[in-house]
Tab-separated table of C-alpha atoms and ligand atoms in Angstrom:
chain	number	residue	atom	x	y	z
A	16	UNK	CA	3.576	48.187	7.301
A	17	UNK	CA	3.234	48.655	3.532
A	18	UNK	CA	-0.292	49.267	2.426
A	19	UNK	CA	-1.563	46.577	0.033
A	20	UNK	CA	-3.037	49.112	-2.366
A	21	UNK	CA	-2.313	50.934	-5.592
A	22	UNK	CA	-3.139	54.503	-6.533
A	23	UNK	CA	-4.511	55.156	-9.991
A	24	UNK	CA	-4.565	58.653	-11.406
A	25	UNK	CA	-7.124	59.393	-14.104
A	26	UNK	CA	-5.429	61.995	-16.275
A	27	UNK	CA	-8.746	62.823	-17.920
A	28	UNK	CA	-10.035	64.307	-14.666
A	29	UNK	CA	-6.914	64.646	-12.518
A	30	UNK	CA	-8.580	62.466	-9.826
A	31	UNK	CA	-6.638	59.800	-7.942
A	32	UNK	CA	-8.110	56.580	-6.554
A	33	UNK	CA	-6.624	54.311	-3.857
A	34	UNK	CA	-7.577	50.749	-4.637
A	35	UNK	CA	-6.981	47.980	-2.078
A	36	UNK	CA	-5.509	44.822	-3.553
A	37	UNK	CA	-7.233	41.487	-2.939
A	38	UNK	CA	-4.712	38.687	-2.395
A	39	UNK	CA	-2.151	40.728	-4.270
A	40	UNK	CA	-4.378	41.358	-7.280
A	41	UNK	CA	-6.295	44.394	-8.491
A	42	UNK	CA	-10.046	43.772	-8.109
A	43	UNK	CA	-11.335	44.746	-11.562
A	44	UNK	CA	-14.726	45.805	-10.200
A	45	UNK	CA	-13.040	48.590	-8.173
A	46	UNK	CA	-12.197	50.319	-11.459
A	47	UNK	CA	-15.897	51.036	-11.988
A	48	UNK	CA	-15.664	54.015	-9.636
A	49	UNK	CA	-13.338	55.680	-12.176
A	50	UNK	CA	-15.808	57.624	-14.266
A	51	UNK	CA	-15.926	60.587	-16.582
A	52	UNK	CA	-18.516	61.996	-16.641
A	53	UNK	CA	-20.144	60.871	-13.352
A	54	UNK	CA	-22.934	58.937	-15.093
A	55	UNK	CA	-20.729	56.822	-17.354
A	56	UNK	CA	-20.417	53.060	-16.827
A	57	UNK	CA	-16.990	53.229	-15.208
A	58	UNK	CA	-13.604	51.939	-16.295
A	59	UNK	CA	-13.251	48.346	-17.499
A	60	UNK	CA	-10.170	46.248	-18.190
A	61	UNK	CA	-9.559	44.925	-21.711
A	62	UNK	CA	-7.972	41.473	-21.610
A	63	UNK	CA	-8.645	39.324	-24.676
A	64	UNK	CA	-7.884	35.634	-24.011
A	65	UNK	CA	-7.620	36.438	-20.275
A	66	UNK	CA	-3.842	36.771	-20.502
A	67	UNK	CA	-3.595	38.710	-17.248
A	68	UNK	CA	-6.874	38.119	-15.466
A	69	UNK	CA	-7.397	35.767	-12.526
A	70	UNK	CA	-10.959	34.498	-12.955
A	71	UNK	CA	-11.085	32.712	-9.610
A	72	UNK	CA	-9.290	31.834	-6.414
A	73	UNK	CA	-8.257	28.202	-6.363
A	74	UNK	CA	-6.461	25.827	-4.004
A	75	UNK	CA	-6.058	22.967	-6.461
A	76	UNK	CA	-3.116	23.423	-8.823
A	77	UNK	CA	-0.063	25.659	-8.683
A	78	UNK	CA	2.082	26.458	-11.723
A	79	UNK	CA	5.212	28.589	-11.887
A	80	UNK	CA	5.613	28.867	-15.645
A	81	UNK	CA	9.029	30.543	-15.540
A	82	UNK	CA	10.544	27.884	-13.309
A	83	UNK	CA	8.651	24.955	-14.887
A	84	UNK	CA	6.894	23.970	-11.626
A	85	UNK	CA	3.586	22.104	-11.435
A	86	UNK	CA	2.002	21.022	-8.136
A	87	UNK	CA	-1.355	19.478	-7.284
A	88	UNK	CA	-2.460	20.633	-3.814
A	89	UNK	CA	1.195	21.404	-3.054
A	90	UNK	CA	2.617	18.049	-4.165
A	91	UNK	CA	5.178	18.307	-7.012
A	92	UNK	CA	4.013	16.515	-10.157
A	93	UNK	CA	7.321	14.592	-10.274
A	94	UNK	CA	6.629	13.004	-6.860
A	95	UNK	CA	3.028	12.182	-7.680
A	96	UNK	CA	4.061	10.606	-10.989
A	97	UNK	CA	6.628	8.465	-9.219
A	98	UNK	CA	4.814	7.502	-6.026
A	99	UNK	CA	1.053	7.816	-6.337
A	100	UNK	CA	-1.680	6.143	-8.342
A	101	UNK	CA	-4.176	8.028	-10.483
A	102	UNK	CA	-7.024	7.273	-8.076
A	103	UNK	CA	-4.983	8.776	-5.224
A	104	UNK	CA	-4.586	11.876	-7.379
A	105	UNK	CA	-8.338	11.956	-8.054
A	106	UNK	CA	-8.969	11.963	-4.293
A	107	UNK	CA	-6.243	14.564	-3.752
A	108	UNK	CA	-7.621	16.950	-6.369
A	109	UNK	CA	-11.160	16.546	-5.142
A	110	UNK	CA	-10.664	16.621	-1.374
A	111	UNK	CA	-7.345	18.414	-0.941
A	112	UNK	CA	-5.494	15.575	0.816
A	113	UNK	CA	-4.014	12.243	-0.203
A	114	UNK	CA	-6.398	9.426	0.747
A	115	UNK	CA	-5.829	7.055	3.652
A	116	UNK	CA	-5.682	3.356	2.684
A	117	UNK	CA	-9.352	3.006	3.646
A	118	UNK	CA	-10.394	6.069	1.658
A	119	UNK	CA	-8.482	4.819	-1.368
A	120	UNK	CA	-10.065	1.370	-1.131
A	121	UNK	CA	-13.463	3.006	-0.817
A	122	UNK	CA	-12.864	5.182	-3.877
A	123	UNK	CA	-11.650	2.183	-5.890
A	124	UNK	CA	-14.843	0.341	-4.869
A	125	UNK	CA	-17.069	3.276	-5.838
A	126	UNK	CA	-15.321	3.617	-9.196
A	127	UNK	CA	-15.675	-0.127	-9.782
A	128	UNK	CA	-19.417	0.068	-9.083
A	129	UNK	CA	-19.895	3.028	-11.419
A	130	UNK	CA	-17.818	2.095	-14.467
A	131	UNK	CA	-20.590	0.414	-16.426
A	132	UNK	CA	-22.974	2.487	-18.531
A	133	UNK	CA	-26.588	1.674	-19.353
A	134	UNK	CA	-26.955	-0.955	-22.106
A	135	UNK	CA	-28.753	1.603	-24.283
A	136	UNK	CA	-25.533	3.650	-24.479
A	137	UNK	CA	-24.103	0.863	-26.632
A	138	UNK	CA	-26.875	1.564	-29.157
A	139	UNK	CA	-26.023	5.238	-28.930
A	140	UNK	CA	-22.456	4.430	-30.039
A	141	UNK	CA	-23.779	2.262	-32.857
A	142	UNK	CA	-25.527	5.380	-34.172
A	143	UNK	CA	-22.183	6.993	-35.055
A	144	UNK	CA	-20.508	6.469	-38.410
A	145	UNK	CA	-17.772	3.865	-38.113
A	146	UNK	CA	-15.119	6.480	-38.917
A	147	UNK	CA	-16.534	9.127	-36.530
A	148	UNK	CA	-13.801	10.946	-34.593
A	149	UNK	CA	-13.646	9.389	-31.100
A	150	UNK	CA	-13.472	12.818	-29.492
A	151	UNK	CA	-16.753	13.744	-31.213
A	152	UNK	CA	-18.228	10.503	-29.856
A	153	UNK	CA	-16.938	11.200	-26.336
A	154	UNK	CA	-18.292	14.751	-26.300
A	155	UNK	CA	-21.719	13.626	-27.567
A	156	UNK	CA	-21.922	10.648	-25.227
A	157	UNK	CA	-21.171	12.888	-22.234
A	158	UNK	CA	-24.063	15.173	-23.160
A	159	UNK	CA	-26.201	12.081	-23.722
A	160	UNK	CA	-25.284	10.732	-20.288
A	161	UNK	CA	-26.868	13.833	-18.730
A	162	UNK	CA	-30.262	12.500	-19.818
A	163	UNK	CA	-29.775	9.391	-17.631
A	164	UNK	CA	-29.175	11.400	-14.465
A	165	UNK	CA	-31.742	14.196	-14.205
A	166	UNK	CA	-30.882	14.466	-10.492
A	167	UNK	CA	-27.499	15.855	-11.548
A	168	UNK	CA	-29.207	19.214	-12.086
A	169	UNK	CA	-29.182	19.587	-8.321
A	170	UNK	CA	-25.759	21.211	-8.400
A	171	UNK	CA	-26.172	23.075	-5.131
A	172	UNK	CA	-26.201	19.849	-3.134
A	173	UNK	CA	-22.545	18.903	-2.407
A	174	UNK	CA	-23.426	15.229	-1.765
A	175	UNK	CA	-25.241	14.954	-5.056
A	176	UNK	CA	-22.287	16.622	-6.784
A	177	UNK	CA	-19.905	14.053	-5.335
A	178	UNK	CA	-22.100	11.232	-6.593
A	179	UNK	CA	-22.082	12.659	-10.136
A	180	UNK	CA	-18.322	13.237	-9.941
A	181	UNK	CA	-17.784	9.577	-9.034
A	182	UNK	CA	-20.048	8.504	-11.875
A	183	UNK	CA	-18.212	10.642	-14.388
A	184	UNK	CA	-14.665	9.734	-13.322
A	185	UNK	CA	-15.702	6.067	-13.584
A	186	UNK	CA	-17.675	6.192	-16.826
A	187	UNK	CA	-15.468	8.442	-18.971
A	188	UNK	CA	-12.922	5.622	-19.575
A	189	UNK	CA	-15.756	3.288	-20.553
A	190	UNK	CA	-17.245	5.793	-23.008
A	191	UNK	CA	-13.753	6.470	-24.378
A	192	UNK	CA	-13.138	2.775	-24.926
A	193	UNK	CA	-16.511	2.432	-26.667
A	194	UNK	CA	-15.533	5.253	-29.044
A	195	UNK	CA	-12.380	3.285	-29.899
A	196	UNK	CA	-14.327	0.053	-30.373
A	197	UNK	CA	-16.885	1.763	-32.619
A	198	UNK	CA	-14.022	2.803	-34.937
A	199	UNK	CA	-12.477	-0.655	-34.750
A	200	UNK	CA	-15.784	-2.426	-35.420
A	201	UNK	CA	-15.506	-4.327	-32.123
A	202	UNK	CA	-18.286	-5.123	-29.667
A	203	UNK	CA	-18.647	-3.084	-26.455
A	204	UNK	CA	-17.289	-4.938	-23.436
A	205	UNK	CA	-18.489	-4.480	-19.894
A	206	UNK	CA	-15.938	-3.108	-17.406
A	207	UNK	CA	-14.218	-5.399	-14.936
A	208	UNK	CA	-14.445	-3.751	-11.495
A	209	UNK	CA	-11.761	-6.037	-10.078
A	210	UNK	CA	-9.052	-4.431	-12.217
A	211	UNK	CA	-7.208	-1.180	-11.580
A	212	UNK	CA	-8.456	2.014	-13.229
A	213	UNK	CA	-5.780	1.908	-15.942
A	214	UNK	CA	-5.901	-1.882	-16.448
A	215	UNK	CA	-9.660	-1.787	-16.795
A	216	UNK	CA	-9.426	0.911	-19.448
A	217	UNK	CA	-6.694	-0.906	-21.407
A	218	UNK	CA	-8.773	-4.087	-21.365
A	219	UNK	CA	-11.938	-2.266	-22.437
A	220	UNK	CA	-10.012	-0.858	-25.393
A	221	UNK	CA	-7.743	-3.650	-26.558
A	222	UNK	CA	-9.427	-6.902	-25.528
A	223	UNK	CA	-10.845	-9.233	-28.126
A	224	UNK	CA	-14.606	-9.440	-28.411
A	225	UNK	CA	-14.553	-12.331	-25.926
A	226	UNK	CA	-12.902	-10.034	-23.326
A	227	UNK	CA	-9.511	-11.729	-23.370
A	228	UNK	CA	-6.548	-9.416	-22.872
A	229	UNK	CA	-3.148	-9.934	-21.257
A	230	UNK	CA	-2.145	-6.966	-19.159
A	231	UNK	CA	1.425	-5.753	-19.262
A	232	UNK	CA	2.305	-4.200	-15.869
A	233	UNK	CA	4.656	-1.645	-17.457
A	234	UNK	CA	1.975	-0.367	-19.835
A	235	UNK	CA	-0.615	-0.376	-17.048
A	236	UNK	CA	1.666	1.744	-14.859
A	237	UNK	CA	2.557	4.106	-17.745
A	238	UNK	CA	-1.134	4.585	-18.580
A	239	UNK	CA	-1.840	5.375	-14.938
A	240	UNK	CA	1.015	7.921	-14.775
A	241	UNK	CA	-0.176	9.540	-18.017
A	242	UNK	CA	-3.619	10.025	-16.472
A	243	UNK	CA	-1.940	11.632	-13.433
A	244	UNK	CA	0.140	13.976	-15.598
A	245	UNK	CA	-2.964	15.173	-17.409
A	246	UNK	CA	-5.223	15.354	-14.341
A	247	UNK	CA	-5.262	19.120	-13.830
A	248	UNK	CA	-3.586	22.251	-15.082
A	249	UNK	CA	-5.373	25.155	-13.359
A	250	UNK	CA	-7.332	27.640	-15.488
A	251	UNK	CA	-6.573	26.385	-19.015
A	252	UNK	CA	-9.026	26.711	-21.904
A	253	UNK	CA	-11.064	23.553	-21.185
A	254	UNK	CA	-11.145	24.095	-17.411
A	255	UNK	CA	-12.323	27.645	-17.967
A	256	UNK	CA	-15.042	26.195	-20.236
A	257	UNK	CA	-16.029	23.775	-17.447
A	258	UNK	CA	-16.212	26.566	-14.890
A	259	UNK	CA	-17.929	28.942	-17.323
A	260	UNK	CA	-20.652	26.505	-18.357
A	261	UNK	CA	-20.981	25.169	-14.804
A	262	UNK	CA	-21.477	28.715	-13.510
A	263	UNK	CA	-24.935	28.742	-15.123
A	264	UNK	CA	-25.762	25.655	-12.980
A	265	UNK	CA	-25.721	23.321	-15.985
A	266	UNK	CA	-25.449	19.694	-14.910
A	267	UNK	CA	-21.864	18.333	-14.761
A	268	UNK	CA	-22.342	15.968	-17.717
A	269	UNK	CA	-23.250	18.857	-20.035
A	270	UNK	CA	-20.491	21.028	-18.575
A	271	UNK	CA	-17.971	18.224	-19.009
A	272	UNK	CA	-19.046	17.842	-22.648
A	273	UNK	CA	-18.262	21.546	-23.111
A	274	UNK	CA	-14.873	21.164	-21.438
A	275	UNK	CA	-14.051	18.179	-23.653
A	276	UNK	CA	-15.100	20.207	-26.709
A	277	UNK	CA	-12.627	22.923	-25.713
A	278	UNK	CA	-9.923	20.310	-25.243
A	279	UNK	CA	-10.537	18.946	-28.737
A	280	UNK	CA	-8.980	21.998	-30.460
A	281	UNK	CA	-5.477	21.631	-31.954
A	282	UNK	CA	-4.146	24.512	-29.833
A	283	UNK	CA	-5.087	22.596	-26.676
A	284	UNK	CA	-5.543	18.827	-26.181
A	285	UNK	CA	-5.758	18.202	-29.909
A	286	UNK	CA	-2.084	19.167	-30.153
A	287	UNK	CA	-0.831	15.627	-29.384
A	288	UNK	CA	-2.693	14.428	-32.464
A	289	UNK	CA	-1.223	17.292	-34.487
A	290	UNK	CA	2.318	16.461	-33.274
A	291	UNK	CA	2.077	12.948	-34.664
A	292	UNK	CA	0.727	14.242	-37.968
A	293	UNK	CA	3.587	16.758	-38.078
A	294	UNK	CA	6.254	14.108	-37.338
A	295	UNK	CA	4.817	11.870	-40.055
A	296	UNK	CA	4.785	14.727	-42.539
A	297	UNK	CA	8.424	15.606	-41.759
A	298	UNK	CA	9.134	11.942	-42.355
A	299	UNK	CA	12.929	12.154	-42.200
A	300	UNK	CA	15.512	13.954	-40.049
A	301	UNK	CA	16.952	15.577	-43.197
A	302	UNK	CA	13.697	17.460	-43.689
A	303	UNK	CA	13.808	19.096	-40.236
A	304	UNK	CA	15.828	22.249	-41.116
A	305	UNK	CA	13.426	22.999	-43.998
A	306	UNK	CA	10.433	22.456	-41.715
A	307	UNK	CA	11.879	24.757	-39.038
A	308	UNK	CA	12.340	27.478	-41.665
A	309	UNK	CA	8.669	27.115	-42.616
A	310	UNK	CA	7.637	27.448	-38.954
A	311	UNK	CA	9.706	30.636	-38.605
A	312	UNK	CA	8.099	32.139	-41.699
A	313	UNK	CA	5.049	33.939	-40.244
A	314	UNK	CA	3.180	33.800	-43.547
A	315	UNK	CA	3.252	29.988	-43.556
A	316	UNK	CA	1.014	29.885	-40.411
A	317	UNK	CA	2.735	26.583	-39.586
A	318	UNK	CA	3.526	26.018	-35.921
A	319	UNK	CA	5.863	23.583	-34.274
A	320	UNK	CA	3.151	21.535	-32.620
A	321	UNK	CA	3.862	20.377	-29.064
A	322	UNK	CA	5.978	23.486	-28.471
A	323	UNK	CA	5.062	26.638	-26.594
A	324	UNK	CA	2.654	27.291	-23.786
A	325	UNK	CA	0.697	30.269	-22.483
A	326	UNK	CA	2.035	29.737	-18.968
A	327	UNK	CA	5.275	27.742	-19.224
A	328	UNK	CA	8.207	29.777	-20.412
A	329	UNK	CA	10.485	26.884	-19.514
A	330	UNK	CA	10.469	23.118	-20.118
A	331	UNK	CA	6.996	21.784	-19.244
A	332	UNK	CA	7.707	19.461	-16.252
A	333	UNK	CA	5.194	16.958	-17.632
A	334	UNK	CA	7.111	16.754	-20.923
A	335	UNK	CA	10.266	15.773	-19.004
A	336	UNK	CA	8.452	12.923	-17.240
A	337	UNK	CA	6.750	11.773	-20.442
A	338	UNK	CA	10.054	11.708	-22.325
A	339	UNK	CA	11.393	9.279	-19.698
A	340	UNK	CA	8.212	7.179	-19.773
A	341	UNK	CA	8.515	6.903	-23.547
A	342	UNK	CA	11.684	4.852	-23.214
A	343	UNK	CA	9.935	2.470	-20.778
A	344	UNK	CA	7.178	1.913	-23.330
A	345	UNK	CA	9.612	1.476	-26.210
A	346	UNK	CA	11.418	-1.234	-24.222
A	347	UNK	CA	8.186	-3.227	-24.141
A	348	UNK	CA	6.732	-2.321	-27.508
A	349	UNK	CA	9.851	-1.697	-29.603
A	350	UNK	CA	11.337	1.641	-30.651
A	351	UNK	CA	9.017	4.179	-32.268
A	352	UNK	CA	10.796	5.317	-35.453
A	353	UNK	CA	9.321	8.817	-35.062
A	354	UNK	CA	11.282	9.288	-31.814
A	355	UNK	CA	14.477	10.110	-33.731
A	356	UNK	CA	12.700	12.852	-35.637
A	357	UNK	CA	11.164	14.242	-32.430
A	358	UNK	CA	14.505	14.274	-30.574
A	359	UNK	CA	16.276	15.998	-33.450
A	360	UNK	CA	13.421	18.487	-33.852
A	361	UNK	CA	13.642	19.329	-30.161
A	362	UNK	CA	17.444	19.666	-30.295
A	363	UNK	CA	17.373	22.000	-33.280
A	364	UNK	CA	14.475	24.087	-31.965
A	365	UNK	CA	16.046	24.557	-28.541
A	366	UNK	CA	19.190	25.964	-30.173
A	367	UNK	CA	17.360	28.232	-32.600
A	368	UNK	CA	16.991	31.902	-31.640
A	369	UNK	CA	13.387	32.014	-32.866
A	370	UNK	CA	12.353	29.502	-30.174
A	371	UNK	CA	14.898	30.643	-27.555
A	372	UNK	CA	13.814	34.302	-27.766
A	373	UNK	CA	10.136	33.389	-27.443
A	374	UNK	CA	10.842	30.858	-24.681
A	375	UNK	CA	9.184	28.049	-26.621
A	376	UNK	CA	9.867	24.650	-25.066
A	377	UNK	CA	8.299	21.201	-25.529
A	378	UNK	CA	4.936	20.944	-23.800
A	379	UNK	CA	3.041	17.902	-22.502
A	380	UNK	CA	1.898	16.970	-25.996
A	381	UNK	CA	5.285	16.759	-27.691
A	382	UNK	CA	6.159	13.229	-26.542
A	383	UNK	CA	2.809	11.863	-25.321
A	384	UNK	CA	1.644	11.011	-28.854
A	385	UNK	CA	4.698	8.817	-29.446
A	386	UNK	CA	3.865	6.794	-26.338
A	387	UNK	CA	0.200	6.495	-27.243
A	388	UNK	CA	1.081	5.355	-30.747
A	389	UNK	CA	3.523	2.751	-29.452
A	390	UNK	CA	0.877	1.454	-27.057
A	391	UNK	CA	-1.401	0.842	-30.043
A	392	UNK	CA	-3.748	3.826	-29.847
A	393	UNK	CA	-4.672	5.374	-33.186
A	394	UNK	CA	-3.961	9.116	-33.472
A	395	UNK	CA	-7.597	10.304	-33.115
A	396	UNK	CA	-7.730	8.641	-29.664
A	397	UNK	CA	-4.954	10.886	-28.273
A	398	UNK	CA	-7.147	13.785	-27.103
A	399	UNK	CA	-9.576	11.231	-25.662
A	400	UNK	CA	-6.786	9.834	-23.470
A	401	UNK	CA	-6.024	13.370	-22.336
A	402	UNK	CA	-9.711	13.861	-21.470
A	403	UNK	CA	-9.839	10.732	-19.282
A	404	UNK	CA	-7.131	12.100	-16.983
A	405	UNK	CA	-8.389	15.693	-17.115
A	406	UNK	CA	-11.932	14.696	-16.127
A	407	UNK	CA	-10.794	14.602	-12.486
A	408	UNK	CA	-9.395	18.138	-12.720
A	409	UNK	CA	-12.404	19.539	-14.560
A	410	UNK	CA	-14.741	18.135	-11.915
A	411	UNK	CA	-12.597	19.267	-8.967
A	412	UNK	CA	-12.482	22.781	-10.404
A	413	UNK	CA	-16.243	22.731	-11.064
A	414	UNK	CA	-16.869	21.590	-7.492
A	415	UNK	CA	-14.619	24.318	-6.117
A	416	UNK	CA	-16.338	26.924	-8.276
A	417	UNK	CA	-19.791	25.989	-6.982
A	418	UNK	CA	-18.613	26.313	-3.369
A	419	UNK	CA	-16.982	29.679	-4.028
A	420	UNK	CA	-19.127	32.496	-2.623
A	421	UNK	CA	-17.349	35.019	-4.894
A	422	UNK	CA	-18.531	33.269	-8.065
A	423	UNK	CA	-21.621	34.119	-10.077
A	424	UNK	CA	-22.631	33.233	-13.618
A	425	UNK	CA	-19.622	33.930	-15.860
A	426	UNK	CA	-20.415	36.950	-17.963
A	427	UNK	CA	-17.544	38.973	-19.447
A	428	UNK	CA	-17.978	42.483	-20.779
A	429	UNK	CA	-17.096	43.743	-24.259
A	430	UNK	CA	-15.855	46.894	-25.921
A	431	UNK	CA	-18.520	47.524	-28.546
A	432	UNK	CA	-16.887	48.597	-31.821
A	433	UNK	CA	-19.898	48.326	-34.143
A	434	UNK	CA	-22.139	50.820	-35.811
A	435	UNK	CA	-23.906	53.454	-33.697
A	436	UNK	CA	-27.710	53.312	-33.652
A	437	UNK	CA	-29.202	53.727	-37.162
A	438	UNK	CA	-32.644	53.325	-38.667
A	439	UNK	CA	-33.840	50.602	-41.062
A	440	UNK	CA	-33.724	52.640	-44.305
A	441	UNK	CA	-32.109	50.723	-47.181
B	504	ACO	N1	5.544	27.295	-33.158
B	504	ACO	C1	6.017	28.457	-33.699
B	504	ACO	N2	5.835	29.661	-33.141
B	504	ACO	C2	5.150	29.712	-31.986
B	504	ACO	C3	4.637	28.563	-31.380
B	504	ACO	C4	4.864	27.324	-31.994
B	504	ACO	N3	4.404	26.199	-31.463
B	504	ACO	N4	3.995	28.908	-30.246
B	504	ACO	C5	4.090	30.234	-30.157
B	504	ACO	N5	4.799	30.722	-31.208
B	504	ACO	C6	5.177	32.120	-31.435
B	504	ACO	C7	4.022	32.956	-31.936
B	504	ACO	O1	3.960	32.963	-33.350
B	504	ACO	C8	4.329	34.296	-31.347
B	504	ACO	O2	5.361	34.876	-32.115
B	504	ACO	P1	5.400	36.483	-32.327
B	504	ACO	O3	5.589	37.061	-30.956
B	504	ACO	O4	6.537	36.705	-33.241
B	504	ACO	O5	4.071	36.847	-32.929
B	504	ACO	C9	4.952	33.971	-29.983
B	504	ACO	O6	5.529	32.663	-30.155
B	504	ACO	C10	3.937	33.937	-28.848
B	504	ACO	O7	2.897	33.025	-29.226
B	504	ACO	P2	1.374	33.195	-28.840
B	504	ACO	O8	0.553	32.509	-29.872
B	504	ACO	O9	1.085	34.624	-28.539
B	504	ACO	O10	1.340	32.405	-27.486
B	504	ACO	P3	0.034	31.899	-26.785
B	504	ACO	O11	0.324	31.894	-25.340
B	504	ACO	O12	-1.161	32.639	-27.255
B	504	ACO	O13	-0.117	30.418	-27.342
B	504	ACO	C11	0.002	28.088	-27.579
B	504	ACO	C12	0.189	29.270	-26.623
B	504	ACO	C13	-1.414	28.110	-28.152
B	504	ACO	C14	0.172	26.801	-26.782
B	504	ACO	C15	1.052	28.177	-28.717
B	504	ACO	O14	2.366	28.129	-28.178
B	504	ACO	C16	0.861	27.089	-29.763
B	504	ACO	O15	0.095	27.282	-30.703
B	504	ACO	N6	1.597	25.927	-29.641
B	504	ACO	C17	1.405	24.846	-30.562
B	504	ACO	C18	0.159	24.050	-30.175
B	504	ACO	C19	0.367	23.227	-28.929
B	504	ACO	O16	1.376	22.538	-28.783
B	504	ACO	N7	-0.633	23.288	-28.037
B	504	ACO	C20	-0.624	22.498	-26.798
B	504	ACO	C21	-0.481	23.420	-25.614
B	504	ACO	S1	-0.371	22.467	-24.156
B	504	ACO	C22	-1.977	22.003	-23.871
B	504	ACO	O17	-2.911	22.668	-24.195
B	504	ACO	C23	-2.130	20.762	-23.244
């Protein structure tokens, strides 16, 4: 049988080291034995942005970036988007299996009971400027929520963790809707536990101050599928933030605030907002070739937003599903005039060697903004919508991390490049 090991030869000393692989990967800590001289620290790996480092073992999400495959707990994203509800996906991510009918009903009941936030949170939202970015409001309100649940610090108790997870999955849509209503100058409605997860959120956002809102089943279903598509994506920037902060045993509200902060950036969940801005700036199909030239000019620092991905070197499977969903929304809400620009931009980019050579394809954010806009969400709400779905993934990953005996507080090393020791003589 082949030995699952590699041999490393240190040409500085001529010594060779057999290193056993762990699940097919090189355990970085084994490199420490490679020393010269004997009392040095030992060899480290240098991997800025963790491009080739597995930071954990996980059983939650599988991605094959070359083939464009995404699976939650083994289920292809296409099947989940077509057949399951978001709450089923929440259960799946958290517990590893699809729920039975009873388990699903129980989860829906628990979510219904937990959706409301304390009345004083409404005052907290009133404290923001009316034009505050809703993502800033969501991040702050998550950190604020930690102060209501001091028991959440007990992160080593799995039952307590589950309770906080249920609270967060249920309350994040409510906080998100309140951020929207603060911007819109509307009063903060109380959730309606009798409605589905997506319907409840849409009502909390769009209802008049008296609570009246007519649900459209197509939009309700699309919202639910969008939450599913965003639910998890293995060790991305925000999930790594969640795991990293959580590894110090911070409470999940504070850790989730950190994850949401990471998502806010335009290279991550803020990209859907940037796509819409970009499409508006292009303004007309005739301007696309000029824009593409700007993107290809390295000095311009302009990127084709919604294109490219660290892991996918193929069409992002979520983008394919979202493109189809977009047409369902446009049938209800009318055509989004920016769609033509997006389609033409995609067509031109996919034929251009710059994008072909670098394997840059549309990612999840390229078409999601068009849907959100057509549904009536203002651009700054886009990353907030992403965060609602991703909350389930962040919390499942956090939960897994805390149960993982291999994990300790996250603490990378560095290669110090600064001045050697010197004395304070000016
Ligand atoms: N437009 C133009 N060029 C791009 C783009 C883009 N969107 N993305 C990557 N490139 C180019 C880079 O300039 C680089 O070219 P070079 O090799 O000539 O220097 C090459 O492709 C590789 O790019 P990197 O930045 O090294 O790729 P990385 O994996 O670090 O970045 C990222 C991935 C951040 C997603 C990047 O593709 C990007 O900025 N895309 C636009 C923002 C975006 O859509 N983000 C959403 C990602 S999905 C999500 O987070 C939900």
